Amino acid sequence: MKTSKNEEKDFQEALYCFDQALEQNTNDVENEFELYLGRAKLNILRGQFGKTKDDCLQANRRKSDQEQCWVILIKSRFFVEKWDEASKFIKDASAHCPNSTKLADLRAKCDQHLSQEIERVKKIEIINEAKQDRMIAVYRAIRNRGIKLGKRVH
């Protein structure tokens, strides 16, 4: 993500403020939840999807019934195309927010991407099997001609 120098400076300043606030250790669960969620939103805007995941998980430890936090966590997995991880988080989120339409939409998108990935993997496996079969055929053809393979010539 391209940002101007001023935008990056603003992001860094905001991160610094979140870090300073979290270091205060107030033991106020609501406040810590909001700080972690705010930092997660900032990180997703910066394209820091791993940090977004970490902050969302910290926020969920404080309050696990907030749909918005789950959605940000799941979208952070979407951006890096970790569909199996996203699916796990959707399942966890559905236990805490059972009637969420956003989670249902994310589930449908995730399932679609998972099935596409499975199809790609199947195609790759078929291609690799065909390559392996061709290599074995070439090897047998060479052996049938009486050429020895695997010995070094010095």
PDB file of C-alpha atoms in Angstrom:
ATOM      1  CA  MET A   1       0.000   0.000   0.000  1.00  0.00           C
ATOM      2  CA  LYS A   2       1.476   3.313  -1.054  1.00  0.00           C
ATOM      3  CA  THR A   3       1.239   6.079   1.470  1.00  0.00           C
ATOM      4  CA  SER A   4       2.663   9.546   1.546  1.00  0.00           C
ATOM      5  CA  LYS A   5       5.317  10.440   4.096  1.00  0.00           C
ATOM      6  CA  ASN A   6       2.743  12.362   6.136  1.00  0.00           C
ATOM      7  CA  GLU A   7       0.326   9.432   6.176  1.00  0.00           C
ATOM      8  CA  GLU A   8       3.058   7.033   7.278  1.00  0.00           C
ATOM      9  CA  LYS A   9       4.093   9.495   9.985  1.00  0.00           C
ATOM     10  CA  ASP A  10       0.480   9.696  11.140  1.00  0.00           C
ATOM     11  CA  PHE A  11       0.236   5.893  11.223  1.00  0.00           C
ATOM     12  CA  GLN A  12       3.434   5.659  13.248  1.00  0.00           C
ATOM     13  CA  GLU A  13       2.223   8.324  15.664  1.00  0.00           C
ATOM     14  CA  ALA A  14      -1.115   6.553  16.102  1.00  0.00           C
ATOM     15  CA  LEU A  15       0.650   3.229  16.723  1.00  0.00           C
ATOM     16  CA  TYR A  16       2.847   4.910  19.296  1.00  0.00           C
ATOM     17  CA  CYS A  17      -0.236   6.266  21.069  1.00  0.00           C
ATOM     18  CA  PHE A  18      -1.882   2.823  21.118  1.00  0.00           C
ATOM     19  CA  ASP A  19       1.322   1.256  22.445  1.00  0.00           C
ATOM     20  CA  GLN A  20       1.641   3.870  25.180  1.00  0.00           C
ATOM     21  CA  ALA A  21      -1.980   3.432  26.218  1.00  0.00           C
ATOM     22  CA  LEU A  22      -1.647  -0.366  26.336  1.00  0.00           C
ATOM     23  CA  GLU A  23       1.501  -0.129  28.462  1.00  0.00           C
ATOM     24  CA  GLN A  24      -0.505   1.594  31.195  1.00  0.00           C
ATOM     25  CA  ASN A  25      -1.944  -1.778  32.332  1.00  0.00           C
ATOM     26  CA  THR A  26      -5.156  -0.343  33.726  1.00  0.00           C
ATOM     27  CA  ASN A  27      -6.788  -3.803  33.946  1.00  0.00           C
ATOM     28  CA  ASP A  28      -9.890  -2.217  32.410  1.00  0.00           C
ATOM     29  CA  VAL A  29     -11.101  -4.964  30.055  1.00  0.00           C
ATOM     30  CA  GLU A  30     -13.354  -2.666  28.025  1.00  0.00           C
ATOM     31  CA  ASN A  31     -10.590  -0.095  27.528  1.00  0.00           C
ATOM     32  CA  GLU A  32      -7.997  -2.730  26.569  1.00  0.00           C
ATOM     33  CA  PHE A  33     -10.466  -4.279  24.117  1.00  0.00           C
ATOM     34  CA  GLU A  34     -11.025  -0.924  22.407  1.00  0.00           C
ATOM     35  CA  LEU A  35      -7.279  -0.239  22.253  1.00  0.00           C
ATOM     36  CA  TYR A  36      -6.450  -3.610  20.720  1.00  0.00           C
ATOM     37  CA  LEU A  37      -9.340  -3.305  18.268  1.00  0.00           C
ATOM     38  CA  GLY A  38      -8.267   0.214  17.301  1.00  0.00           C
ATOM     39  CA  ARG A  39      -4.688  -0.911  16.752  1.00  0.00           C
ATOM     40  CA  ALA A  40      -5.951  -3.868  14.694  1.00  0.00           C
ATOM     41  CA  LYS A  41      -7.909  -1.492  12.452  1.00  0.00           C
ATOM     42  CA  LEU A  42      -4.837   0.671  12.028  1.00  0.00           C
ATOM     43  CA  ASN A  43      -2.683  -2.334  11.178  1.00  0.00           C
ATOM     44  CA  ILE A  44      -5.139  -3.647   8.583  1.00  0.00           C
ATOM     45  CA  LEU A  45      -5.073  -0.231   6.908  1.00  0.00           C
ATOM     46  CA  ARG A  46      -1.272  -0.416   6.823  1.00  0.00           C
ATOM     47  CA  GLY A  47      -1.333  -3.910   5.349  1.00  0.00           C
ATOM     48  CA  GLN A  48       0.169  -5.455   8.486  1.00  0.00           C
ATOM     49  CA  PHE A  49      -2.101  -8.498   8.492  1.00  0.00           C
ATOM     50  CA  GLY A  50      -0.074 -10.573  10.960  1.00  0.00           C
ATOM     51  CA  LYS A  51      -0.143  -7.766  13.501  1.00  0.00           C
ATOM     52  CA  THR A  52      -3.854  -7.312  12.816  1.00  0.00           C
ATOM     53  CA  LYS A  53      -4.413 -10.966  13.654  1.00  0.00           C
ATOM     54  CA  ASP A  54      -2.408 -10.698  16.881  1.00  0.00           C
ATOM     55  CA  ASP A  55      -4.294  -7.588  18.022  1.00  0.00           C
ATOM     56  CA  CYS A  56      -7.681  -9.103  17.205  1.00  0.00           C
ATOM     57  CA  LEU A  57      -6.816 -12.240  19.156  1.00  0.00           C
ATOM     58  CA  GLN A  58      -5.799 -10.079  22.132  1.00  0.00           C
ATOM     59  CA  ALA A  59      -9.047  -8.114  21.838  1.00  0.00           C
ATOM     60  CA  ASN A  60     -11.059 -11.354  21.659  1.00  0.00           C
ATOM     61  CA  ARG A  61      -9.418 -12.553  24.870  1.00  0.00           C
ATOM     62  CA  ARG A  62     -10.927  -9.539  26.577  1.00  0.00           C
ATOM     63  CA  LYS A  63     -14.346  -9.570  24.873  1.00  0.00           C
ATOM     64  CA  SER A  64     -15.207 -12.426  22.565  1.00  0.00           C
ATOM     65  CA  ASP A  65     -18.771 -11.443  21.698  1.00  0.00           C
ATOM     66  CA  GLN A  66     -17.956  -8.461  19.458  1.00  0.00           C
ATOM     67  CA  GLU A  67     -18.746  -9.202  15.829  1.00  0.00           C
ATOM     68  CA  GLN A  68     -16.628  -6.343  14.474  1.00  0.00           C
ATOM     69  CA  CYS A  69     -13.461  -7.752  15.980  1.00  0.00           C
ATOM     70  CA  TRP A  70     -14.126 -11.190  14.515  1.00  0.00           C
ATOM     71  CA  VAL A  71     -14.816  -9.693  11.081  1.00  0.00           C
ATOM     72  CA  ILE A  72     -11.518  -7.787  11.092  1.00  0.00           C
ATOM     73  CA  LEU A  73      -9.677 -10.926  12.199  1.00  0.00           C
ATOM     74  CA  ILE A  74     -11.258 -13.004   9.437  1.00  0.00           C
ATOM     75  CA  LYS A  75     -10.617 -10.365   6.779  1.00  0.00           C
ATOM     76  CA  SER A  76      -6.966 -10.214   7.819  1.00  0.00           C
ATOM     77  CA  ARG A  77      -6.775 -13.923   6.932  1.00  0.00           C
ATOM     78  CA  PHE A  78      -8.602 -13.290   3.643  1.00  0.00           C
ATOM     79  CA  PHE A  79      -5.984 -10.734   2.585  1.00  0.00           C
ATOM     80  CA  VAL A  80      -3.191 -13.294   2.931  1.00  0.00           C
ATOM     81  CA  GLU A  81      -5.369 -16.061   1.423  1.00  0.00           C
ATOM     82  CA  LYS A  82      -5.225 -18.308   4.485  1.00  0.00           C
ATOM     83  CA  TRP A  83      -8.636 -19.803   3.895  1.00  0.00           C
ATOM     84  CA  ASP A  84      -8.298 -22.699   6.338  1.00  0.00           C
ATOM     85  CA  GLU A  85      -7.362 -20.306   9.139  1.00  0.00           C
ATOM     86  CA  ALA A  86     -10.198 -17.966   8.171  1.00  0.00           C
ATOM     87  CA  SER A  87     -12.599 -20.903   8.235  1.00  0.00           C
ATOM     88  CA  LYS A  88     -11.481 -21.821  11.765  1.00  0.00           C
ATOM     89  CA  PHE A  89     -11.988 -18.238  12.958  1.00  0.00           C
ATOM     90  CA  ILE A  90     -15.421 -18.102  11.305  1.00  0.00           C
ATOM     91  CA  LYS A  91     -16.390 -21.258  13.193  1.00  0.00           C
ATOM     92  CA  ASP A  92     -15.133 -19.759  16.469  1.00  0.00           C
ATOM     93  CA  ALA A  93     -16.891 -16.455  15.774  1.00  0.00           C
ATOM     94  CA  SER A  94     -20.167 -18.190  14.978  1.00  0.00           C
ATOM     95  CA  ALA A  95     -20.145 -19.734  18.448  1.00  0.00           C
ATOM     96  CA  HIS A  96     -19.915 -16.246  19.999  1.00  0.00           C
ATOM     97  CA  CYS A  97     -22.130 -14.388  17.489  1.00  0.00           C
ATOM     98  CA  PRO A  98     -24.559 -17.059  16.227  1.00  0.00           C
ATOM     99  CA  ASN A  99     -27.010 -14.863  14.291  1.00  0.00           C
ATOM    100  CA  SER A 100     -24.512 -12.715  12.421  1.00  0.00           C
ATOM    101  CA  THR A 101     -25.251 -12.113   8.747  1.00  0.00           C
ATOM    102  CA  LYS A 102     -21.746 -10.731   8.187  1.00  0.00           C
ATOM    103  CA  LEU A 103     -20.228 -13.960   9.427  1.00  0.00           C
ATOM    104  CA  ALA A 104     -22.593 -15.947   7.197  1.00  0.00           C
ATOM    105  CA  ASP A 105     -21.450 -13.897   4.181  1.00  0.00           C
ATOM    106  CA  LEU A 106     -17.805 -14.402   5.124  1.00  0.00           C
ATOM    107  CA  ARG A 107     -18.458 -18.135   5.535  1.00  0.00           C
ATOM    108  CA  ALA A 108     -19.882 -18.312   1.995  1.00  0.00           C
ATOM    109  CA  LYS A 109     -16.915 -16.412   0.535  1.00  0.00           C
ATOM    110  CA  CYS A 110     -14.435 -18.514   2.478  1.00  0.00           C
ATOM    111  CA  ASP A 111     -16.079 -21.772   1.391  1.00  0.00           C
ATOM    112  CA  GLN A 112     -15.967 -20.610  -2.218  1.00  0.00           C
ATOM    113  CA  HIS A 113     -12.257 -19.784  -1.978  1.00  0.00           C
ATOM    114  CA  LEU A 114     -11.530 -23.061  -0.192  1.00  0.00           C
ATOM    115  CA  SER A 115     -13.223 -25.066  -2.938  1.00  0.00           C
ATOM    116  CA  GLN A 116     -11.288 -23.118  -5.605  1.00  0.00           C
ATOM    117  CA  GLU A 117      -8.039 -23.822  -3.775  1.00  0.00           C
ATOM    118  CA  ILE A 118      -8.892 -27.523  -3.524  1.00  0.00           C
ATOM    119  CA  GLU A 119      -9.526 -27.604  -7.283  1.00  0.00           C
ATOM    120  CA  ARG A 120      -6.161 -25.900  -7.955  1.00  0.00           C
ATOM    121  CA  VAL A 121      -4.375 -28.412  -5.733  1.00  0.00           C
ATOM    122  CA  LYS A 122      -6.078 -31.309  -7.548  1.00  0.00           C
ATOM    123  CA  LYS A 123      -4.986 -29.908 -10.925  1.00  0.00           C
ATOM    124  CA  ILE A 124      -1.421 -29.494  -9.677  1.00  0.00           C
ATOM    125  CA  GLU A 125      -1.410 -33.079  -8.399  1.00  0.00           C
ATOM    126  CA  ILE A 126      -2.639 -34.347 -11.780  1.00  0.00           C
ATOM    127  CA  ILE A 127       0.074 -32.358 -13.570  1.00  0.00           C
ATOM    128  CA  ASN A 128       2.748 -33.658 -11.194  1.00  0.00           C
ATOM    129  CA  GLU A 129       1.552 -37.249 -11.661  1.00  0.00           C
ATOM    130  CA  ALA A 130       1.718 -36.819 -15.441  1.00  0.00           C
ATOM    131  CA  LYS A 131       5.270 -35.433 -15.158  1.00  0.00           C
ATOM    132  CA  GLN A 132       6.261 -38.347 -12.935  1.00  0.00           C
ATOM    133  CA  ASP A 133       4.770 -40.825 -15.418  1.00  0.00           C
ATOM    134  CA  ARG A 134       6.704 -39.204 -18.283  1.00  0.00           C
ATOM    135  CA  MET A 135       9.941 -39.292 -16.275  1.00  0.00           C
ATOM    136  CA  ILE A 136       9.462 -43.004 -15.553  1.00  0.00           C
ATOM    137  CA  ALA A 137       8.707 -43.673 -19.234  1.00  0.00           C
ATOM    138  CA  VAL A 138      11.895 -41.840 -20.298  1.00  0.00           C
ATOM    139  CA  TYR A 139      13.933 -43.684 -17.689  1.00  0.00           C
ATOM    140  CA  ARG A 140      12.588 -47.067 -18.870  1.00  0.00           C
ATOM    141  CA  ALA A 141      13.252 -46.163 -22.495  1.00  0.00           C
ATOM    142  CA  ILE A 142      16.856 -45.271 -21.645  1.00  0.00           C
ATOM    143  CA  ARG A 143      17.334 -48.502 -19.695  1.00  0.00           C
ATOM    144  CA  ASN A 144      15.831 -50.542 -22.535  1.00  0.00           C
ATOM    145  CA  ARG A 145      18.518 -49.143 -24.850  1.00  0.00           C
ATOM    146  CA  GLY A 146      21.188 -50.396 -22.493  1.00  0.00           C
ATOM    147  CA  ILE A 147      22.338 -47.034 -21.172  1.00  0.00           C
ATOM    148  CA  LYS A 148      23.272 -47.095 -17.499  1.00  0.00           C
ATOM    149  CA  LEU A 149      22.199 -44.169 -15.399  1.00  0.00           C
ATOM    150  CA  GLY A 150      23.443 -42.990 -12.060  1.00  0.00           C
ATOM    151  CA  LYS A 151      27.183 -43.562 -12.449  1.00  0.00           C
ATOM    152  CA  ARG A 152      29.565 -40.664 -12.562  1.00  0.00           C
ATOM    153  CA  VAL A 153      32.144 -40.377 -15.251  1.00  0.00           C
ATOM    154  CA  HIS A 154      35.539 -39.324 -13.918  1.00  0.00           C
TER     155      HIS A 154
END
